[in-house]
Every structure is written in structure tokens, then in C-alpha cells.
């Protein structure tokens, strides 16, 4: 039985985007990721509430991109996506990680690339999108400006082997698209 959850860290495997440089956290380690895989089949949208000292509260739509009622005024629009990261591309660890966020800059980065991923997913069914991080643009969100990750879809590849932690499948539209490049 793994009791790492009782140690000082969270014990979980996750990916997080932060507005501070370096912008990425894999598990509890800061890193400078330059490339990763997105599993579009795992993509979920909904709402999330994050409050210091309490567990996150997520409410997901049955189908990504559909509207659901906002659970409370404290809940913000959110997404969940399984991503595959590698040390070869700046990650602290190799493997599948859950990236769930209600942060405005993370949502803006995903929103900007998602149409292209969605359009190509149907012709790349069951594959992962190869994503390069090309930089960070400062964007205003109300009175604050934050760096937004700039993602570039560079191809598609088979998902890493079943020996890796497999991403959880989520309900998604069957009418999705893609190209092919196995260079991850």
C-alpha cells in the first residue's frame, strides 16, 4: 500500500501551470516543459472551485464543450486534460499526468489551440496530439495581466504504451480530426 499521501508533498501525480517562471509543475517539482502530448479523448469542461486549505471541487459536463449550470458563484470555468510529459522535454518525471485548472491563463492557452486539435482529431482517432510550447504572451484578464502559454500542434502520435499510466477516457464528440507525426 502506497502511503506517500502522508508525506509532506501531495503524493499525487499532476501537471500544473503557474504564472511564475518556470511555468510548469510536475507533481511537486517546478520545470520548463517545451513539448508534451495531449490526450484529446480525456478532455473535459465544466467548473472548478479552488480554495486554500480545502480540496478542489470540480463539476464536469457529460460531454466536453457543453454547458452545465454553474454550481456556485465561487466556481470558475475549468477543464481537465490528461497529458504525457517526458524528461527529454523538460519535465521532472516521465508519464501521464492530469492537468485540471480553472485558471484564466491556462484556459486561454487551451482555448486557443483546441479548435485545431478538434478539427484534426477524427482523422487521428485514438492518437495523442504532439504539442510544443512556443512561448508565453502577456494577456489582460480584468485588472491583471498574466502569461498565457502558446501551444503549437506539431503532429499526432500513438499514445504511449499500456505499460505507462493510461489516461482516463472521458466522453467526447465522435466527430473529431488530426494529422500524423510520430516524433514525440
Short mmCIF file of N, CA and C in Angstrom, two decimals:
data_model
loop_
_atom_site.label_atom_id
_atom_site.label_comp_id
_atom_site.label_asym_id
_atom_site.label_seq_id
_atom_site.Cartn_x
_atom_site.Cartn_y
_atom_site.Cartn_z
N UNK A 1 0.86 -1.18 0.00
CA UNK A 1 0.00 0.00 0.00
C UNK A 1 0.90 1.23 0.00
N UNK A 2 0.65 2.15 -0.94
CA UNK A 2 1.44 3.38 -1.04
C UNK A 2 0.85 4.45 -0.12
N UNK A 3 1.62 4.85 0.88
CA UNK A 3 1.14 5.88 1.80
C UNK A 3 1.87 7.20 1.61
N UNK A 4 2.33 7.46 0.37
CA UNK A 4 3.04 8.71 0.10
C UNK A 4 2.15 9.93 0.35
N UNK A 5 0.84 9.75 0.37
CA UNK A 5 -0.06 10.87 0.64
C UNK A 5 0.12 11.41 2.05
N UNK A 6 0.78 10.64 2.91
CA UNK A 6 1.00 11.09 4.27
C UNK A 6 2.29 11.89 4.42
N UNK A 7 3.09 11.95 3.34
CA UNK A 7 4.34 12.72 3.38
C UNK A 7 4.02 14.19 3.19
N UNK A 8 5.08 15.04 3.21
CA UNK A 8 4.87 16.48 3.14
C UNK A 8 4.27 16.94 1.82
N UNK A 9 4.56 16.24 0.71
CA UNK A 9 4.01 16.63 -0.57
C UNK A 9 2.60 16.10 -0.74
N UNK A 10 1.99 16.41 -1.88
CA UNK A 10 0.62 15.97 -2.12
C UNK A 10 0.57 14.48 -2.41
N UNK A 11 1.69 13.89 -2.89
CA UNK A 11 1.71 12.48 -3.20
C UNK A 11 1.04 12.15 -4.51
N UNK A 12 0.36 13.08 -5.14
CA UNK A 12 -0.34 12.82 -6.38
C UNK A 12 0.53 13.12 -7.59
N UNK A 13 0.10 12.57 -8.71
CA UNK A 13 0.78 12.84 -9.97
C UNK A 13 -0.11 13.81 -10.74
N UNK A 14 0.44 14.98 -11.04
CA UNK A 14 -0.36 16.01 -11.70
C UNK A 14 0.54 16.93 -12.49
N UNK A 15 -0.07 17.72 -13.35
CA UNK A 15 0.60 18.81 -14.06
C UNK A 15 -0.12 20.08 -13.68
N UNK A 16 0.63 21.13 -13.43
CA UNK A 16 0.02 22.42 -13.11
C UNK A 16 0.77 23.52 -13.85
N UNK A 17 0.02 24.48 -14.36
CA UNK A 17 0.60 25.68 -14.98
C UNK A 17 0.57 26.80 -13.95
N UNK A 18 1.67 27.54 -13.84
CA UNK A 18 1.73 28.68 -12.93
C UNK A 18 2.12 29.92 -13.71
N UNK A 19 1.75 31.08 -13.20
CA UNK A 19 2.11 32.31 -13.89
C UNK A 19 3.56 32.71 -13.59
N UNK A 20 4.17 32.08 -12.60
CA UNK A 20 5.59 32.36 -12.29
C UNK A 20 6.48 31.46 -13.11
N UNK A 21 7.66 31.98 -13.48
CA UNK A 21 8.64 31.19 -14.23
C UNK A 21 9.50 30.41 -13.25
N UNK A 22 9.73 29.09 -13.41
CA UNK A 22 9.26 28.28 -14.52
C UNK A 22 7.76 28.01 -14.38
N UNK A 23 7.12 27.94 -15.52
CA UNK A 23 5.65 27.94 -15.56
C UNK A 23 4.98 26.61 -15.25
N UNK A 24 5.73 25.53 -15.18
CA UNK A 24 5.11 24.22 -15.04
C UNK A 24 5.54 23.52 -13.77
N UNK A 25 4.63 22.74 -13.20
CA UNK A 25 4.90 21.88 -12.06
C UNK A 25 4.48 20.47 -12.45
N UNK A 26 5.39 19.52 -12.31
CA UNK A 26 5.05 18.12 -12.49
C UNK A 26 5.17 17.50 -11.11
N UNK A 27 4.06 17.01 -10.61
CA UNK A 27 3.96 16.56 -9.24
C UNK A 27 4.33 17.76 -8.36
N UNK A 28 5.37 17.74 -7.61
CA UNK A 28 5.72 18.90 -6.79
C UNK A 28 6.99 19.61 -7.26
N UNK A 29 7.43 19.34 -8.50
CA UNK A 29 8.68 19.91 -8.99
C UNK A 29 8.45 20.93 -10.10
N UNK A 30 9.06 22.11 -9.95
CA UNK A 30 8.99 23.14 -10.99
C UNK A 30 9.87 22.71 -12.16
N UNK A 31 9.43 22.99 -13.38
CA UNK A 31 10.21 22.61 -14.55
C UNK A 31 9.84 23.49 -15.75
N UNK A 32 10.67 23.41 -16.78
CA UNK A 32 10.47 24.19 -18.01
C UNK A 32 10.15 23.22 -19.15
N UNK A 33 8.90 22.90 -19.30
CA UNK A 33 8.47 21.94 -20.32
C UNK A 33 8.42 22.64 -21.68
N UNK A 34 8.94 21.96 -22.71
CA UNK A 34 8.93 22.50 -24.06
C UNK A 34 8.01 21.74 -25.01
N UNK A 35 7.66 20.51 -24.64
CA UNK A 35 6.82 19.68 -25.50
C UNK A 35 6.08 18.67 -24.64
N UNK A 36 4.84 18.33 -25.02
CA UNK A 36 4.06 17.33 -24.30
C UNK A 36 3.01 16.75 -25.24
N UNK A 37 2.37 15.69 -24.80
CA UNK A 37 1.27 15.10 -25.55
C UNK A 37 -0.04 15.44 -24.85
N UNK A 38 -1.06 15.76 -25.62
CA UNK A 38 -2.41 15.95 -25.11
C UNK A 38 -3.23 14.74 -25.54
N UNK A 39 -4.00 14.16 -24.63
CA UNK A 39 -4.95 13.10 -25.00
C UNK A 39 -6.32 13.75 -25.17
N UNK A 40 -6.71 14.05 -26.41
CA UNK A 40 -7.98 14.75 -26.62
C UNK A 40 -9.19 13.93 -26.18
N UNK A 41 -9.06 12.60 -26.09
CA UNK A 41 -10.18 11.78 -25.64
C UNK A 41 -10.49 11.99 -24.16
N UNK A 42 -9.54 12.55 -23.42
CA UNK A 42 -9.74 12.76 -21.98
C UNK A 42 -10.29 14.15 -21.64
N UNK A 43 -10.39 15.02 -22.63
CA UNK A 43 -10.74 16.42 -22.38
C UNK A 43 -12.14 16.56 -21.78
N UNK A 44 -12.22 17.33 -20.70
CA UNK A 44 -13.50 17.61 -20.04
C UNK A 44 -13.59 19.10 -19.76
N UNK A 45 -14.80 19.64 -19.77
CA UNK A 45 -15.02 21.04 -19.43
C UNK A 45 -16.11 21.11 -18.36
N UNK A 46 -16.07 22.18 -17.61
CA UNK A 46 -17.06 22.37 -16.56
C UNK A 46 -16.68 23.55 -15.69
N UNK A 47 -16.75 23.34 -14.36
CA UNK A 47 -16.45 24.40 -13.40
C UNK A 47 -15.60 23.84 -12.27
N UNK A 48 -14.77 24.71 -11.72
CA UNK A 48 -13.94 24.31 -10.59
C UNK A 48 -13.86 25.40 -9.54
N UNK A 49 -13.77 24.97 -8.30
CA UNK A 49 -13.61 25.90 -7.19
C UNK A 49 -12.37 25.48 -6.41
N UNK A 50 -11.43 26.41 -6.30
CA UNK A 50 -10.20 26.17 -5.55
C UNK A 50 -10.15 27.15 -4.39
N UNK A 51 -9.96 26.63 -3.21
CA UNK A 51 -9.86 27.47 -2.02
C UNK A 51 -8.76 26.91 -1.13
N UNK A 52 -7.92 27.80 -0.61
CA UNK A 52 -6.81 27.39 0.23
C UNK A 52 -7.31 26.57 1.41
N UNK A 53 -6.64 25.44 1.64
CA UNK A 53 -6.98 24.61 2.77
C UNK A 53 -8.11 23.62 2.55
N UNK A 54 -8.68 23.61 1.34
CA UNK A 54 -9.76 22.66 1.04
C UNK A 54 -9.46 21.95 -0.27
N UNK A 55 -10.03 20.79 -0.44
CA UNK A 55 -9.86 20.03 -1.68
C UNK A 55 -10.57 20.76 -2.81
N UNK A 56 -10.03 20.68 -4.04
CA UNK A 56 -10.72 21.30 -5.17
C UNK A 56 -12.10 20.67 -5.37
N UNK A 57 -13.02 21.48 -5.85
CA UNK A 57 -14.37 21.00 -6.18
C UNK A 57 -14.54 21.15 -7.69
N UNK A 58 -14.78 20.04 -8.38
CA UNK A 58 -14.95 20.06 -9.83
C UNK A 58 -16.35 19.58 -10.18
N UNK A 59 -16.90 20.15 -11.21
CA UNK A 59 -18.19 19.74 -11.75
C UNK A 59 -18.02 19.68 -13.27
N UNK A 60 -18.09 18.48 -13.85
CA UNK A 60 -17.80 18.30 -15.27
C UNK A 60 -19.06 18.02 -16.07
N UNK A 61 -19.09 18.54 -17.28
CA UNK A 61 -20.18 18.26 -18.22
C UNK A 61 -20.06 16.82 -18.70
N UNK A 62 -21.17 16.20 -19.05
CA UNK A 62 -21.16 14.83 -19.57
C UNK A 62 -20.42 14.77 -20.90
N UNK A 63 -20.41 15.88 -21.62
CA UNK A 63 -19.73 15.96 -22.91
C UNK A 63 -18.95 17.27 -22.97
N UNK A 64 -17.66 17.19 -23.28
CA UNK A 64 -16.81 18.39 -23.33
C UNK A 64 -17.42 19.44 -24.25
N UNK A 65 -17.36 20.68 -23.81
CA UNK A 65 -17.85 21.79 -24.62
C UNK A 65 -19.32 22.08 -24.46
N UNK A 66 -20.04 21.29 -23.67
CA UNK A 66 -21.45 21.57 -23.45
C UNK A 66 -21.62 22.37 -22.16
N UNK A 67 -22.70 23.10 -22.08
CA UNK A 67 -22.95 23.97 -20.94
C UNK A 67 -23.65 23.22 -19.82
N UNK A 68 -23.18 23.46 -18.61
CA UNK A 68 -23.83 22.93 -17.41
C UNK A 68 -24.05 24.09 -16.46
N UNK A 69 -24.97 23.95 -15.51
CA UNK A 69 -25.18 25.03 -14.55
C UNK A 69 -23.95 25.25 -13.68
N UNK A 70 -23.65 26.51 -13.39
CA UNK A 70 -22.54 26.85 -12.51
C UNK A 70 -22.96 26.49 -11.07
N UNK A 71 -22.18 25.63 -10.39
CA UNK A 71 -22.56 25.20 -9.04
C UNK A 71 -22.68 26.33 -8.02
N UNK A 72 -21.81 27.34 -8.14
CA UNK A 72 -21.88 28.49 -7.23
C UNK A 72 -21.13 29.65 -7.87
N UNK A 73 -21.27 30.83 -7.30
CA UNK A 73 -20.54 32.00 -7.80
C UNK A 73 -19.03 31.85 -7.63
N UNK A 74 -18.61 30.98 -6.70
CA UNK A 74 -17.18 30.76 -6.47
C UNK A 74 -16.56 29.81 -7.48
N UNK A 75 -17.37 29.11 -8.26
CA UNK A 75 -16.86 28.19 -9.27
C UNK A 75 -16.55 28.98 -10.55
N UNK A 76 -15.39 28.69 -11.14
CA UNK A 76 -14.98 29.32 -12.39
C UNK A 76 -14.97 28.26 -13.50
N UNK A 77 -15.06 28.68 -14.77
CA UNK A 77 -14.94 27.72 -15.86
C UNK A 77 -13.62 26.94 -15.71
N UNK A 78 -13.65 25.65 -16.04
CA UNK A 78 -12.49 24.80 -15.82
C UNK A 78 -12.38 23.74 -16.92
N UNK A 79 -11.22 23.10 -16.98
CA UNK A 79 -11.01 21.97 -17.89
C UNK A 79 -10.17 20.92 -17.20
N UNK A 80 -10.22 19.71 -17.74
CA UNK A 80 -9.37 18.61 -17.31
C UNK A 80 -8.84 17.96 -18.57
N UNK A 81 -7.55 17.65 -18.58
CA UNK A 81 -6.91 17.04 -19.75
C UNK A 81 -5.78 16.16 -19.26
N UNK A 82 -5.70 14.94 -19.79
CA UNK A 82 -4.57 14.08 -19.50
C UNK A 82 -3.45 14.44 -20.48
N UNK A 83 -2.25 14.64 -19.94
CA UNK A 83 -1.10 15.00 -20.75
C UNK A 83 0.04 14.02 -20.44
N UNK A 84 0.88 13.78 -21.43
CA UNK A 84 2.04 12.93 -21.25
C UNK A 84 3.28 13.82 -21.33
N UNK A 85 4.10 13.76 -20.31
CA UNK A 85 5.30 14.59 -20.25
C UNK A 85 6.54 13.69 -20.16
N UNK A 86 7.67 14.24 -20.63
CA UNK A 86 8.92 13.48 -20.62
C UNK A 86 10.06 14.37 -20.13
N UNK A 87 11.02 13.75 -19.44
CA UNK A 87 12.22 14.46 -19.01
C UNK A 87 12.98 15.02 -20.20
N UNK A 88 12.93 14.31 -21.34
CA UNK A 88 13.61 14.76 -22.56
C UNK A 88 13.15 16.16 -22.99
N UNK A 89 11.94 16.55 -22.57
CA UNK A 89 11.37 17.84 -22.94
C UNK A 89 11.14 18.73 -21.73
N UNK A 90 11.95 18.56 -20.70
CA UNK A 90 11.95 19.47 -19.56
C UNK A 90 11.13 19.07 -18.36
N UNK A 91 10.35 18.00 -18.44
CA UNK A 91 9.51 17.59 -17.30
C UNK A 91 10.38 16.98 -16.20
N UNK A 92 9.88 17.04 -14.99
CA UNK A 92 10.58 16.46 -13.85
C UNK A 92 10.47 14.94 -13.84
N UNK A 93 9.42 14.40 -14.44
CA UNK A 93 9.16 12.96 -14.50
C UNK A 93 8.59 12.62 -15.87
N UNK A 94 8.66 11.35 -16.25
CA UNK A 94 8.00 10.86 -17.45
C UNK A 94 6.66 10.28 -17.07
N UNK A 95 5.66 10.44 -17.92
CA UNK A 95 4.39 9.75 -17.73
C UNK A 95 3.17 10.62 -17.89
N UNK A 96 2.02 9.97 -17.78
CA UNK A 96 0.74 10.64 -17.88
C UNK A 96 0.48 11.42 -16.60
N UNK A 97 -0.03 12.64 -16.76
CA UNK A 97 -0.40 13.48 -15.63
C UNK A 97 -1.75 14.12 -15.92
N UNK A 98 -2.55 14.32 -14.87
CA UNK A 98 -3.81 15.04 -15.01
C UNK A 98 -3.53 16.53 -14.90
N UNK A 99 -4.06 17.30 -15.86
CA UNK A 99 -3.97 18.75 -15.79
C UNK A 99 -5.40 19.26 -15.67
N UNK A 100 -5.78 19.68 -14.48
CA UNK A 100 -7.11 20.26 -14.28
C UNK A 100 -6.89 21.67 -13.76
N UNK A 101 -7.64 22.62 -14.31
CA UNK A 101 -7.41 24.01 -13.95
C UNK A 101 -8.64 24.87 -14.21
N UNK A 102 -8.80 25.89 -13.37
CA UNK A 102 -9.80 26.92 -13.63
C UNK A 102 -9.12 28.28 -13.78
N UNK A 103 -7.82 28.26 -13.95
CA UNK A 103 -7.01 29.48 -14.07
C UNK A 103 -7.24 30.12 -15.45
N UNK A 104 -7.44 31.41 -15.48
CA UNK A 104 -7.75 32.13 -16.73
C UNK A 104 -6.66 31.95 -17.78
N UNK A 105 -5.39 32.06 -17.41
CA UNK A 105 -4.33 31.97 -18.41
C UNK A 105 -4.19 30.55 -18.96
N UNK A 106 -4.38 29.53 -18.14
CA UNK A 106 -4.34 28.15 -18.63
C UNK A 106 -5.50 27.90 -19.58
N UNK A 107 -6.70 28.37 -19.19
CA UNK A 107 -7.88 28.20 -20.06
C UNK A 107 -7.69 28.90 -21.39
N UNK A 108 -7.11 30.08 -21.37
CA UNK A 108 -6.89 30.84 -22.61
C UNK A 108 -5.94 30.10 -23.55
N UNK A 109 -4.90 29.50 -23.00
CA UNK A 109 -3.96 28.74 -23.82
C UNK A 109 -4.62 27.53 -24.46
N UNK A 110 -5.41 26.80 -23.69
CA UNK A 110 -6.12 25.62 -24.21
C UNK A 110 -7.15 26.04 -25.25
N UNK A 111 -7.90 27.09 -24.95
CA UNK A 111 -8.95 27.55 -25.87
C UNK A 111 -8.36 27.91 -27.23
N UNK A 112 -7.21 28.53 -27.23
CA UNK A 112 -6.60 28.99 -28.49
C UNK A 112 -6.18 27.81 -29.38
N UNK A 113 -5.73 26.69 -28.80
CA UNK A 113 -5.25 25.56 -29.61
C UNK A 113 -6.34 24.51 -29.85
N UNK A 114 -7.39 24.52 -29.01
CA UNK A 114 -8.32 23.38 -29.06
C UNK A 114 -9.08 23.24 -30.36
N UNK A 115 -9.44 24.31 -31.02
CA UNK A 115 -10.17 24.20 -32.29
C UNK A 115 -9.36 23.39 -33.30
N UNK A 116 -8.07 23.68 -33.39
CA UNK A 116 -7.21 22.96 -34.33
C UNK A 116 -7.11 21.47 -33.94
N UNK A 117 -6.97 21.19 -32.65
CA UNK A 117 -6.93 19.79 -32.20
C UNK A 117 -8.24 19.10 -32.56
N UNK A 118 -9.34 19.72 -32.24
CA UNK A 118 -10.67 19.15 -32.50
C UNK A 118 -10.87 18.87 -33.99
N UNK A 119 -10.46 19.82 -34.84
CA UNK A 119 -10.62 19.66 -36.29
C UNK A 119 -9.82 18.49 -36.84
N UNK A 120 -8.71 18.15 -36.21
CA UNK A 120 -7.85 17.08 -36.72
C UNK A 120 -8.03 15.74 -36.00
N UNK A 121 -8.79 15.73 -34.93
CA UNK A 121 -8.89 14.53 -34.11
C UNK A 121 -9.53 13.35 -34.84
N UNK A 122 -10.56 13.55 -35.64
CA UNK A 122 -11.26 12.44 -36.30
C UNK A 122 -10.33 11.63 -37.20
N UNK A 123 -9.43 12.28 -37.89
CA UNK A 123 -8.51 11.55 -38.76
C UNK A 123 -7.33 10.99 -37.99
N UNK A 124 -7.28 11.22 -36.70
CA UNK A 124 -6.22 10.68 -35.84
C UNK A 124 -6.83 10.02 -34.61
N UNK A 125 -7.91 9.33 -34.82
CA UNK A 125 -8.65 8.70 -33.73
C UNK A 125 -7.75 7.82 -32.87
N UNK A 126 -7.86 7.99 -31.56
CA UNK A 126 -7.09 7.19 -30.61
C UNK A 126 -5.65 7.63 -30.45
N UNK A 127 -5.26 8.71 -31.10
CA UNK A 127 -3.88 9.20 -31.01
C UNK A 127 -3.79 10.39 -30.07
N UNK A 128 -2.57 10.75 -29.74
CA UNK A 128 -2.29 11.91 -28.89
C UNK A 128 -1.74 13.04 -29.75
N UNK A 129 -2.13 14.26 -29.42
CA UNK A 129 -1.64 15.44 -30.12
C UNK A 129 -0.26 15.80 -29.57
N UNK A 130 0.69 16.04 -30.46
CA UNK A 130 2.04 16.47 -30.06
C UNK A 130 2.01 17.99 -30.00
N UNK A 131 2.28 18.53 -28.81
CA UNK A 131 2.17 19.96 -28.57
C UNK A 131 3.52 20.55 -28.18
N UNK A 132 3.94 21.58 -28.88
CA UNK A 132 5.13 22.34 -28.48
C UNK A 132 4.67 23.59 -27.75
N UNK A 133 5.43 23.99 -26.76
CA UNK A 133 5.18 25.25 -26.07
C UNK A 133 6.16 26.25 -26.67
N UNK A 134 5.63 27.21 -27.42
CA UNK A 134 6.48 28.12 -28.18
C UNK A 134 6.79 29.42 -27.45
N UNK A 135 6.15 29.65 -26.32
CA UNK A 135 6.40 30.87 -25.56
C UNK A 135 5.20 31.21 -24.70
N UNK A 136 5.21 32.45 -24.19
CA UNK A 136 4.17 32.93 -23.28
C UNK A 136 3.86 34.37 -23.64
N UNK A 137 2.59 34.67 -23.92
CA UNK A 137 2.17 36.03 -24.23
C UNK A 137 1.45 36.62 -23.03
N UNK A 138 1.74 37.88 -22.71
CA UNK A 138 1.03 38.56 -21.63
C UNK A 138 -0.35 38.97 -22.13
N UNK A 139 -1.37 38.58 -21.37
CA UNK A 139 -2.76 38.87 -21.73
C UNK A 139 -3.44 39.47 -20.51
N UNK A 140 -4.28 40.48 -20.74
CA UNK A 140 -5.02 41.11 -19.64
C UNK A 140 -6.27 40.33 -19.32
N UNK A 141 -6.47 40.06 -18.03
CA UNK A 141 -7.69 39.44 -17.51
C UNK A 141 -8.20 40.39 -16.45
N UNK A 142 -9.12 41.25 -16.83
CA UNK A 142 -9.59 42.28 -15.90
C UNK A 142 -8.43 43.22 -15.59
N UNK A 143 -8.20 43.51 -14.32
CA UNK A 143 -7.13 44.45 -13.96
C UNK A 143 -5.73 43.82 -13.99
N UNK A 144 -5.63 42.51 -14.17
CA UNK A 144 -4.33 41.83 -14.13
C UNK A 144 -3.92 41.32 -15.50
N UNK A 145 -2.61 41.25 -15.70
CA UNK A 145 -2.05 40.61 -16.89
C UNK A 145 -1.32 39.35 -16.44
N UNK A 146 -1.46 38.29 -17.23
CA UNK A 146 -0.81 37.03 -16.92
C UNK A 146 -0.21 36.44 -18.19
N UNK A 147 0.88 35.67 -18.04
CA UNK A 147 1.44 34.99 -19.21
C UNK A 147 0.55 33.80 -19.59
N UNK A 148 0.21 33.72 -20.86
CA UNK A 148 -0.61 32.64 -21.39
C UNK A 148 0.30 31.74 -22.22
N UNK A 149 0.29 30.43 -21.95
CA UNK A 149 1.13 29.53 -22.75
C UNK A 149 0.66 29.51 -24.21
N UNK A 150 1.62 29.56 -25.10
CA UNK A 150 1.35 29.50 -26.54
C UNK A 150 1.68 28.09 -27.01
N UNK A 151 0.64 27.34 -27.39
CA UNK A 151 0.79 25.96 -27.81
C UNK A 151 0.78 25.88 -29.33
N UNK A 152 1.57 24.95 -29.86
CA UNK A 152 1.59 24.70 -31.30
C UNK A 152 1.39 23.20 -31.52
N UNK A 153 0.39 22.85 -32.31
CA UNK A 153 0.14 21.45 -32.67
C UNK A 153 1.12 21.08 -33.78
N UNK A 154 2.05 20.16 -33.51
CA UNK A 154 3.06 19.81 -34.50
C UNK A 154 2.85 18.43 -35.11
N UNK A 155 1.85 17.69 -34.63
CA UNK A 155 1.56 16.39 -35.21
C UNK A 155 0.78 15.52 -34.27
N UNK A 156 0.70 14.25 -34.64
CA UNK A 156 -0.04 13.26 -33.86
C UNK A 156 0.80 12.02 -33.74
N UNK A 157 0.63 11.28 -32.68
CA UNK A 157 1.39 10.05 -32.46
C UNK A 157 0.54 9.05 -31.69
N UNK A 158 0.97 7.79 -31.72
CA UNK A 158 0.31 6.79 -30.89
C UNK A 158 0.50 7.18 -29.44
N UNK A 159 -0.48 6.86 -28.62
CA UNK A 159 -0.35 7.13 -27.19
C UNK A 159 0.73 6.20 -26.64
N UNK A 160 1.48 6.66 -25.65
CA UNK A 160 2.49 5.79 -25.05
C UNK A 160 1.87 4.47 -24.60
N UNK A 161 2.69 3.44 -24.56
CA UNK A 161 2.25 2.06 -24.33
C UNK A 161 1.38 1.89 -23.09
N UNK A 162 0.67 0.79 -23.08
CA UNK A 162 -0.20 0.46 -21.95
C UNK A 162 0.60 0.27 -20.67
N UNK A 163 1.91 0.07 -20.78
CA UNK A 163 2.75 -0.07 -19.59
C UNK A 163 2.81 1.24 -18.81
N UNK A 164 2.57 2.35 -19.51
CA UNK A 164 2.51 3.65 -18.85
C UNK A 164 1.17 3.79 -18.16
N UNK A 165 1.04 4.75 -17.25
CA UNK A 165 -0.25 5.01 -16.63
C UNK A 165 -1.19 5.48 -17.72
N UNK A 166 -2.23 4.74 -17.98
CA UNK A 166 -3.16 5.08 -19.06
C UNK A 166 -4.04 6.25 -18.66
N UNK A 167 -4.28 7.16 -19.60
CA UNK A 167 -5.18 8.28 -19.29
C UNK A 167 -6.62 7.79 -19.19
N UNK A 168 -7.36 8.45 -18.34
CA UNK A 168 -8.78 8.11 -18.18
C UNK A 168 -9.56 8.63 -19.38
N UNK A 169 -10.44 7.83 -19.90
CA UNK A 169 -11.26 8.27 -21.03
C UNK A 169 -12.42 9.12 -20.52
N UNK A 170 -12.76 10.12 -21.29
CA UNK A 170 -13.88 11.00 -20.95
C UNK A 170 -14.79 11.08 -22.16
N UNK A 171 -16.07 11.33 -21.96
CA UNK A 171 -16.97 11.45 -23.10
C UNK A 171 -16.58 12.64 -23.97
N UNK A 172 -16.44 12.39 -25.27
CA UNK A 172 -16.08 13.45 -26.20
C UNK A 172 -16.87 13.25 -27.48
N UNK A 173 -16.93 14.29 -28.26
CA UNK A 173 -17.60 14.22 -29.54
C UNK A 173 -16.89 13.22 -30.45
N UNK A 174 -17.64 12.42 -31.20
CA UNK A 174 -17.04 11.45 -32.11
C UNK A 174 -16.58 12.10 -33.41
N UNK A 175 -17.02 13.30 -33.68
CA UNK A 175 -16.68 13.97 -34.93
C UNK A 175 -15.46 14.87 -34.75
N UNK A 176 -14.29 14.24 -34.59
CA UNK A 176 -13.06 14.97 -34.35
C UNK A 176 -11.97 14.61 -35.36
N UNK A 177 -10.84 15.39 -35.45
CA UNK A 177 -9.89 15.30 -36.57
C UNK A 177 -8.38 15.23 -36.22
N UNK A 178 -7.34 15.07 -37.26
CA UNK A 178 -5.88 15.12 -36.99
C UNK A 178 -4.92 14.91 -38.17
N UNK A 179 -3.57 15.11 -38.02
CA UNK A 179 -2.53 14.75 -38.98
C UNK A 179 -1.65 13.67 -38.41
N UNK A 180 -0.49 13.32 -38.95
CA UNK A 180 0.30 12.24 -38.36
C UNK A 180 1.78 12.57 -38.35
N UNK A 181 2.37 12.50 -37.15
CA UNK A 181 3.78 12.75 -36.97
C UNK A 181 4.17 12.01 -35.69
N UNK A 182 4.96 11.00 -35.80
CA UNK A 182 5.31 10.16 -34.66
C UNK A 182 6.65 10.56 -34.06
N UNK A 183 6.90 11.84 -33.88
CA UNK A 183 8.19 12.30 -33.40
C UNK A 183 8.22 12.72 -31.95
N UNK A 184 7.37 12.18 -31.11
CA UNK A 184 7.44 12.56 -29.70
C UNK A 184 8.35 11.61 -28.99
#
